[in-house]
Tab-separated table of C-alpha atoms and ligand atoms in Angstrom:
chain	number	residue	atom	x	y	z
A	1	UNK	CA	27.401	7.206	-70.463
A	2	UNK	CA	29.298	4.090	-71.639
A	3	UNK	CA	32.546	5.823	-72.560
A	4	UNK	CA	34.709	2.714	-72.862
A	5	UNK	CA	34.550	-0.938	-73.882
A	6	UNK	CA	36.619	-2.574	-71.168
A	7	UNK	CA	37.425	-0.388	-68.168
A	8	UNK	CA	39.959	-1.530	-65.551
A	9	UNK	CA	39.336	-0.719	-61.879
A	10	UNK	CA	42.332	-1.407	-59.605
A	11	UNK	CA	41.904	-1.506	-55.842
A	12	UNK	CA	38.498	-3.071	-56.445
A	13	UNK	CA	38.472	-4.880	-53.071
A	14	UNK	CA	39.023	-1.641	-51.149
A	15	UNK	CA	36.560	0.743	-49.544
A	16	UNK	CA	36.163	2.978	-52.593
A	17	UNK	CA	36.482	0.100	-55.043
A	18	UNK	CA	33.458	-1.554	-53.458
A	19	UNK	CA	31.498	1.681	-53.799
A	20	UNK	CA	32.475	2.142	-57.444
A	21	UNK	CA	31.977	-1.464	-58.549
A	22	UNK	CA	28.287	-1.123	-59.301
A	23	UNK	CA	28.396	2.568	-60.193
A	24	UNK	CA	31.094	2.247	-62.894
A	25	UNK	CA	29.193	-0.417	-64.800
A	26	UNK	CA	27.207	2.464	-66.295
A	27	UNK	CA	30.415	3.748	-67.889
A	28	UNK	CA	31.627	0.671	-69.776
A	29	UNK	CA	30.608	-2.554	-71.486
A	30	UNK	CA	32.918	-4.666	-69.311
A	31	UNK	CA	34.354	-3.694	-65.929
A	32	UNK	CA	37.614	-5.513	-65.178
A	33	UNK	CA	38.064	-5.620	-61.401
A	34	UNK	CA	41.507	-6.096	-59.949
A	35	UNK	CA	43.157	-6.234	-56.537
A	36	UNK	CA	45.652	-8.423	-54.724
A	37	UNK	CA	42.955	-9.162	-52.150
A	38	UNK	CA	39.980	-11.432	-52.846
A	39	UNK	CA	37.205	-9.702	-54.818
A	40	UNK	CA	34.756	-12.558	-55.199
A	41	UNK	CA	33.399	-14.011	-58.444
A	42	UNK	CA	32.763	-11.906	-61.520
A	43	UNK	CA	29.154	-10.908	-62.003
A	44	UNK	CA	27.446	-10.022	-65.288
A	45	UNK	CA	29.496	-7.467	-67.206
A	46	UNK	CA	32.566	-8.037	-65.025
A	47	UNK	CA	35.961	-9.693	-65.217
A	48	UNK	CA	38.133	-10.397	-62.164
A	49	UNK	CA	41.953	-10.377	-62.275
A	50	UNK	CA	43.971	-10.888	-59.090
A	51	UNK	CA	47.211	-8.944	-59.344
A	52	UNK	CA	49.976	-7.528	-57.167
A	53	UNK	CA	50.830	-4.096	-58.517
A	54	UNK	CA	54.491	-4.674	-57.636
A	55	UNK	CA	54.646	-7.613	-60.069
A	56	UNK	CA	55.290	-6.257	-63.585
A	57	UNK	CA	54.206	-9.418	-65.397
A	58	UNK	CA	50.918	-9.579	-63.489
A	59	UNK	CA	50.270	-5.896	-64.139
A	60	UNK	CA	50.952	-6.354	-67.842
A	61	UNK	CA	48.377	-9.133	-68.033
A	62	UNK	CA	45.892	-7.072	-65.999
A	63	UNK	CA	46.126	-4.126	-68.415
A	64	UNK	CA	46.034	-6.077	-71.701
A	65	UNK	CA	42.850	-5.358	-73.632
A	66	UNK	CA	41.467	-2.436	-71.616
A	67	UNK	CA	40.622	0.985	-73.067
A	68	UNK	CA	40.929	3.040	-69.860
A	69	UNK	CA	42.011	2.614	-66.240
A	70	UNK	CA	40.662	3.877	-62.928
A	71	UNK	CA	43.642	3.332	-60.634
A	72	UNK	CA	42.685	3.108	-56.963
A	73	UNK	CA	44.985	0.265	-55.885
A	74	UNK	CA	47.766	0.801	-53.391
A	75	UNK	CA	48.560	1.671	-49.798
A	76	UNK	CA	45.972	4.277	-48.807
A	77	UNK	CA	47.320	5.605	-45.494
A	78	UNK	CA	50.628	6.676	-43.962
A	79	UNK	CA	52.848	3.620	-43.378
A	80	UNK	CA	56.436	2.399	-43.578
A	81	UNK	CA	58.253	3.292	-46.790
A	82	UNK	CA	58.770	-0.283	-48.052
A	83	UNK	CA	55.124	-1.276	-48.622
A	84	UNK	CA	54.352	2.201	-49.956
A	85	UNK	CA	57.276	1.925	-52.339
A	86	UNK	CA	56.171	-1.491	-53.602
A	87	UNK	CA	52.511	-0.662	-54.159
A	88	UNK	CA	52.423	3.060	-54.922
A	89	UNK	CA	55.780	3.778	-56.555
A	90	UNK	CA	56.814	0.526	-58.270
A	91	UNK	CA	53.143	-0.305	-58.752
A	92	UNK	CA	52.434	3.005	-60.522
A	93	UNK	CA	55.481	2.556	-62.740
A	94	UNK	CA	54.367	-0.973	-63.685
A	95	UNK	CA	50.880	0.313	-64.477
A	96	UNK	CA	52.075	3.108	-66.787
A	97	UNK	CA	54.582	0.850	-68.529
A	98	UNK	CA	51.784	-1.634	-69.188
A	99	UNK	CA	49.509	1.201	-70.372
A	100	UNK	CA	52.215	2.359	-72.782
A	101	UNK	CA	52.803	-1.143	-74.167
A	102	UNK	CA	49.088	-1.868	-74.597
A	103	UNK	CA	48.097	1.525	-76.020
A	104	UNK	CA	45.848	2.641	-73.172
A	105	UNK	CA	45.213	6.327	-73.645
A	106	UNK	CA	43.399	7.490	-70.497
A	107	UNK	CA	43.957	6.899	-66.783
A	108	UNK	CA	42.119	8.275	-63.770
A	109	UNK	CA	44.590	8.218	-60.891
A	110	UNK	CA	43.464	8.275	-57.254
A	111	UNK	CA	45.913	10.785	-55.879
A	112	UNK	CA	45.365	12.332	-52.472
A	113	UNK	CA	45.033	15.612	-50.624
A	114	UNK	CA	48.163	14.474	-48.764
A	115	UNK	CA	50.245	15.615	-51.757
A	116	UNK	CA	49.575	19.108	-50.384
A	117	UNK	CA	48.972	18.245	-46.726
A	118	UNK	CA	51.451	20.782	-45.380
A	119	UNK	CA	49.477	23.785	-46.598
A	120	UNK	CA	47.622	25.464	-43.776
A	121	UNK	CA	43.903	25.171	-43.196
A	122	UNK	CA	43.786	28.976	-43.500
A	123	UNK	CA	45.041	28.803	-47.117
A	124	UNK	CA	43.173	28.164	-50.359
A	125	UNK	CA	45.262	26.463	-53.021
A	126	UNK	CA	44.700	25.431	-56.609
A	127	UNK	CA	46.366	22.884	-58.873
A	128	UNK	CA	49.256	25.275	-59.584
A	129	UNK	CA	50.419	25.183	-55.943
A	130	UNK	CA	53.677	23.295	-55.448
A	131	UNK	CA	53.317	19.894	-53.761
A	132	UNK	CA	53.955	19.875	-50.002
A	133	UNK	CA	53.522	16.184	-49.092
A	134	UNK	CA	52.825	15.406	-45.451
A	135	UNK	CA	54.488	11.943	-45.307
A	136	UNK	CA	55.728	8.934	-47.249
A	137	UNK	CA	52.188	8.262	-48.479
A	138	UNK	CA	51.764	11.822	-49.778
A	139	UNK	CA	55.203	11.630	-51.375
A	140	UNK	CA	54.243	8.437	-53.188
A	141	UNK	CA	51.122	10.115	-54.574
A	142	UNK	CA	53.234	13.100	-55.677
A	143	UNK	CA	55.449	10.578	-57.500
A	144	UNK	CA	52.362	9.149	-59.192
A	145	UNK	CA	51.340	12.618	-60.339
A	146	UNK	CA	54.831	13.330	-61.744
A	147	UNK	CA	55.053	9.887	-63.319
A	148	UNK	CA	51.725	10.363	-65.071
A	149	UNK	CA	52.807	13.818	-66.294
A	150	UNK	CA	55.908	12.221	-67.844
A	151	UNK	CA	53.855	9.530	-69.567
A	152	UNK	CA	51.589	12.267	-70.964
A	153	UNK	CA	54.427	14.494	-72.160
A	154	UNK	CA	56.375	11.592	-73.654
A	155	UNK	CA	53.701	9.127	-74.780
A	156	UNK	CA	50.429	11.063	-74.842
A	157	UNK	CA	48.710	8.953	-72.172
A	158	UNK	CA	46.148	11.303	-70.612
A	159	UNK	CA	45.741	11.231	-66.835
A	160	UNK	CA	43.337	12.961	-64.501
A	161	UNK	CA	44.936	13.009	-61.044
A	162	UNK	CA	42.145	13.269	-58.495
A	163	UNK	CA	43.462	14.544	-55.178
A	164	UNK	CA	40.717	12.862	-53.190
A	165	UNK	CA	39.865	14.590	-49.926
A	166	UNK	CA	37.965	12.286	-47.532
A	167	UNK	CA	35.554	9.894	-49.229
A	168	UNK	CA	33.475	8.234	-46.542
A	169	UNK	CA	29.738	7.778	-45.946
A	170	UNK	CA	29.766	11.054	-44.011
A	171	UNK	CA	32.336	13.471	-42.527
A	172	UNK	CA	33.817	12.018	-39.329
A	173	UNK	CA	35.207	15.245	-37.844
A	174	UNK	CA	35.414	19.009	-38.351
A	175	UNK	CA	38.321	18.724	-40.802
A	176	UNK	CA	36.261	16.511	-43.056
A	177	UNK	CA	33.609	19.215	-43.363
A	178	UNK	CA	36.177	20.806	-45.733
A	179	UNK	CA	37.569	17.636	-47.316
A	180	UNK	CA	34.494	15.424	-47.678
A	181	UNK	CA	33.646	13.779	-51.003
A	182	UNK	CA	30.454	11.745	-51.187
A	183	UNK	CA	30.570	8.391	-52.969
A	184	UNK	CA	28.098	9.640	-55.594
A	185	UNK	CA	30.219	12.751	-56.229
A	186	UNK	CA	33.323	10.547	-56.466
A	187	UNK	CA	31.578	8.579	-59.189
A	188	UNK	CA	30.422	11.785	-60.916
A	189	UNK	CA	34.005	13.044	-60.861
A	190	UNK	CA	35.484	9.825	-62.246
A	191	UNK	CA	32.785	9.655	-64.925
A	192	UNK	CA	33.590	13.256	-65.904
A	193	UNK	CA	37.297	12.372	-66.145
A	194	UNK	CA	36.451	9.393	-68.376
A	195	UNK	CA	34.109	11.267	-70.702
A	196	UNK	CA	35.400	14.824	-71.067
A	197	UNK	CA	36.852	15.264	-74.583
A	198	UNK	CA	40.313	16.419	-73.528
A	199	UNK	CA	41.973	15.650	-70.194
A	200	UNK	CA	45.626	16.146	-71.063
A	201	UNK	CA	47.404	15.912	-67.732
A	202	UNK	CA	45.137	17.419	-65.107
A	203	UNK	CA	44.991	17.754	-61.361
A	204	UNK	CA	41.610	18.130	-59.708
A	205	UNK	CA	40.717	18.171	-56.022
A	206	UNK	CA	38.145	15.532	-55.141
A	207	UNK	CA	35.609	17.241	-52.912
A	208	UNK	CA	31.876	17.719	-52.732
A	209	UNK	CA	30.231	21.163	-52.798
A	210	UNK	CA	31.296	21.997	-49.225
A	211	UNK	CA	30.884	25.570	-47.935
A	212	UNK	CA	34.243	25.427	-46.160
A	213	UNK	CA	36.997	24.439	-48.556
A	214	UNK	CA	40.767	24.821	-48.938
A	215	UNK	CA	40.829	23.941	-52.609
A	216	UNK	CA	39.957	25.810	-55.801
A	217	UNK	CA	39.184	23.710	-58.897
A	218	UNK	CA	39.080	26.639	-61.337
A	219	UNK	CA	42.063	25.159	-63.260
A	220	UNK	CA	40.107	21.969	-63.903
A	221	UNK	CA	36.911	23.385	-65.396
A	222	UNK	CA	37.604	21.365	-68.569
A	223	UNK	CA	36.863	18.168	-66.629
A	224	UNK	CA	33.229	19.238	-66.309
A	225	UNK	CA	32.780	17.987	-62.733
A	226	UNK	CA	29.771	19.465	-60.939
A	227	UNK	CA	29.370	18.125	-57.368
A	228	UNK	CA	25.827	17.625	-56.169
A	229	UNK	CA	26.356	16.738	-52.499
A	230	UNK	CA	27.669	18.815	-49.590
A	231	UNK	CA	29.081	18.196	-46.125
A	232	UNK	CA	27.009	21.122	-44.890
A	233	UNK	CA	24.044	18.913	-44.011
A	234	UNK	CA	26.267	17.137	-41.467
A	235	UNK	CA	27.699	20.297	-39.850
A	236	UNK	CA	25.503	20.482	-36.772
A	237	UNK	CA	25.907	16.783	-35.993
A	238	UNK	CA	29.704	16.948	-36.426
A	239	UNK	CA	29.994	19.991	-34.165
A	240	UNK	CA	27.816	18.310	-31.532
A	241	UNK	CA	30.010	15.225	-31.309
A	242	UNK	CA	33.461	16.899	-31.546
A	243	UNK	CA	35.257	19.481	-29.425
A	244	UNK	CA	36.888	22.673	-30.673
A	245	UNK	CA	40.343	22.079	-32.189
A	246	UNK	CA	43.548	23.045	-30.354
A	247	UNK	CA	44.917	25.659	-32.740
A	248	UNK	CA	48.469	25.051	-31.448
A	249	UNK	CA	48.283	21.448	-32.649
A	250	UNK	CA	49.758	20.836	-36.133
A	251	UNK	CA	46.938	18.394	-36.748
A	252	UNK	CA	44.528	21.348	-36.601
A	253	UNK	CA	46.847	23.764	-38.405
A	254	UNK	CA	47.591	21.841	-41.580
A	255	UNK	CA	45.298	20.536	-44.303
A	256	UNK	CA	46.627	16.989	-43.935
A	257	UNK	CA	45.208	16.723	-40.407
A	258	UNK	CA	46.446	13.647	-38.525
A	259	UNK	CA	48.680	12.577	-41.417
A	260	UNK	CA	51.113	15.446	-40.673
A	261	UNK	CA	51.918	13.816	-37.311
A	262	UNK	CA	51.745	10.137	-38.281
A	263	UNK	CA	54.850	7.961	-38.019
A	264	UNK	CA	57.680	7.540	-38.582
A	265	UNK	CA	57.044	3.841	-39.205
A	266	UNK	CA	59.575	1.061	-39.355
B	301	NAI	P1	41.693	0.912	-49.426
B	301	NAI	O1	42.929	0.748	-48.633
B	301	NAI	O2	40.391	0.519	-48.818
B	301	NAI	O3	41.834	0.127	-50.813
B	301	NAI	C1	43.064	0.018	-51.490
B	301	NAI	C2	43.104	-1.327	-52.185
B	301	NAI	O4	44.361	-1.445	-52.830
B	301	NAI	C3	42.966	-2.515	-51.224
B	301	NAI	O5	41.886	-3.341	-51.619
B	301	NAI	C4	44.290	-3.245	-51.328
B	301	NAI	O6	44.186	-4.658	-51.254
B	301	NAI	C5	44.783	-2.798	-52.691
B	301	NAI	N1	46.253	-2.873	-52.758
B	301	NAI	C6	47.158	-2.424	-51.884
B	301	NAI	N2	48.401	-2.752	-52.263
B	301	NAI	C7	48.256	-3.450	-53.414
B	301	NAI	C8	49.182	-4.078	-54.287
B	301	NAI	N3	50.506	-4.056	-54.061
B	301	NAI	N4	48.702	-4.705	-55.375
B	301	NAI	C9	47.364	-4.745	-55.624
B	301	NAI	N5	46.442	-4.163	-54.832
B	301	NAI	C10	46.890	-3.528	-53.739
B	301	NAI	O7	41.660	2.446	-49.898
B	301	NAI	P2	40.419	3.296	-50.405
B	301	NAI	O8	39.927	4.133	-49.305
B	301	NAI	O9	39.481	2.444	-51.146
B	301	NAI	O10	41.159	4.284	-51.425
B	301	NAI	C11	41.286	3.964	-52.797
B	301	NAI	C12	42.345	4.879	-53.406
B	301	NAI	O11	41.978	6.229	-53.221
B	301	NAI	C13	43.726	4.714	-52.778
B	301	NAI	O12	44.712	4.835	-53.798
B	301	NAI	C14	43.830	5.883	-51.819
B	301	NAI	O13	45.169	6.291	-51.635
B	301	NAI	C15	43.006	6.934	-52.558
B	301	NAI	N6	42.423	7.913	-51.634
B	301	NAI	C16	41.362	7.560	-50.837
B	301	NAI	C17	40.798	8.488	-49.987
B	301	NAI	C18	39.575	8.194	-49.165
B	301	NAI	O14	39.057	9.111	-48.535
B	301	NAI	N7	39.095	6.949	-49.122
B	301	NAI	C19	41.364	9.847	-49.876
B	301	NAI	C20	42.480	10.094	-50.752
B	301	NAI	C21	42.975	9.154	-51.602
B	302	15L	C1	43.593	9.701	-47.685
B	302	15L	O1	44.415	9.862	-48.583
B	302	15L	C2	43.273	8.355	-47.150
B	302	15L	O2	43.322	7.379	-48.156
B	302	15L	C3	41.926	8.283	-46.457
B	302	15L	O3	41.895	7.104	-45.672
B	302	15L	C4	41.643	9.503	-45.587
B	302	15L	O4	42.415	9.455	-44.456
B	302	15L	C5	41.869	10.780	-46.375
B	302	15L	O5	43.104	10.803	-47.074
B	302	15L	C6	41.796	12.064	-45.531
B	302	15L	O6	42.657	12.916	-45.682
B	302	15L	O7	40.838	12.202	-44.776
């Protein structure tokens, strides 16, 4: 469904941006692709805008004229605070200020499961659970969620915060059997966020229909996301190539996996 005229996709040069580039064309008349890294020339139905999210003037120009934003751009792993601060904290602020000035009314924000990475793998949480970030990266995504809530409460800009689990071609390890999100389900979820009548400010966990899960999306039924893929088809292969986890290791205890032990950096 073409829900919007011009749709902005940030982080278009990244792993998920490349996957969504062709899929999101079904959801808009014009897809404006942006990143600070090279994207390549615009194809039919596309515009390309190079932009550093930390540069307010560039972000303002990137946002002018769009009806909705899918915001994937930023540092996507645990790292030193400075680059995370520039891209994910200052960058998110610049994006929402530009959205406010240009009257953009809906944003889909790529948050992360690392906002709640310090819950245990034996717990099931929903969107009402308090954030428990597992590092600077998770903290920056928690900031993005709070920032977007403020811009909804104050200015009425709707945001769907997708706490993406692990979106890769297939689950790489036993943890990802719980966190996996197929690329097609990621697109289904973003399309649902763009088209559902009322988003308000919502938090939804980005996962496929996996038998093992730590997340309950019952508070986000209004988004209308119905996953169609499952990590379960990969279970035997993943078990065959990985050994049993050491249950004394925090990496195996907490939902954030390796992120809970990453760093400090810098
Ligand atoms: P990625 O690292 O492949 O892509 C991120 C893109 O953002 C890159 O192309 C990079 O050049 C761009 N970027 C970084 N700093 C920038 C800046 N200051 N200005 C402009 N562009 C900048 O990450 P991936 O895997 O594609 O993830 C996309 C989004 O989804 C990220 O926000 C990530 O945090 C989030 N996410 C991804 C998950 C996954 O499983 N792939 C899981 C959870 C969240
Ligand atoms: C994320 O937030 C990262 O962007 C991605 O690279 C994966 O590591 C994912 O989380 C995960 O938790 O598996």
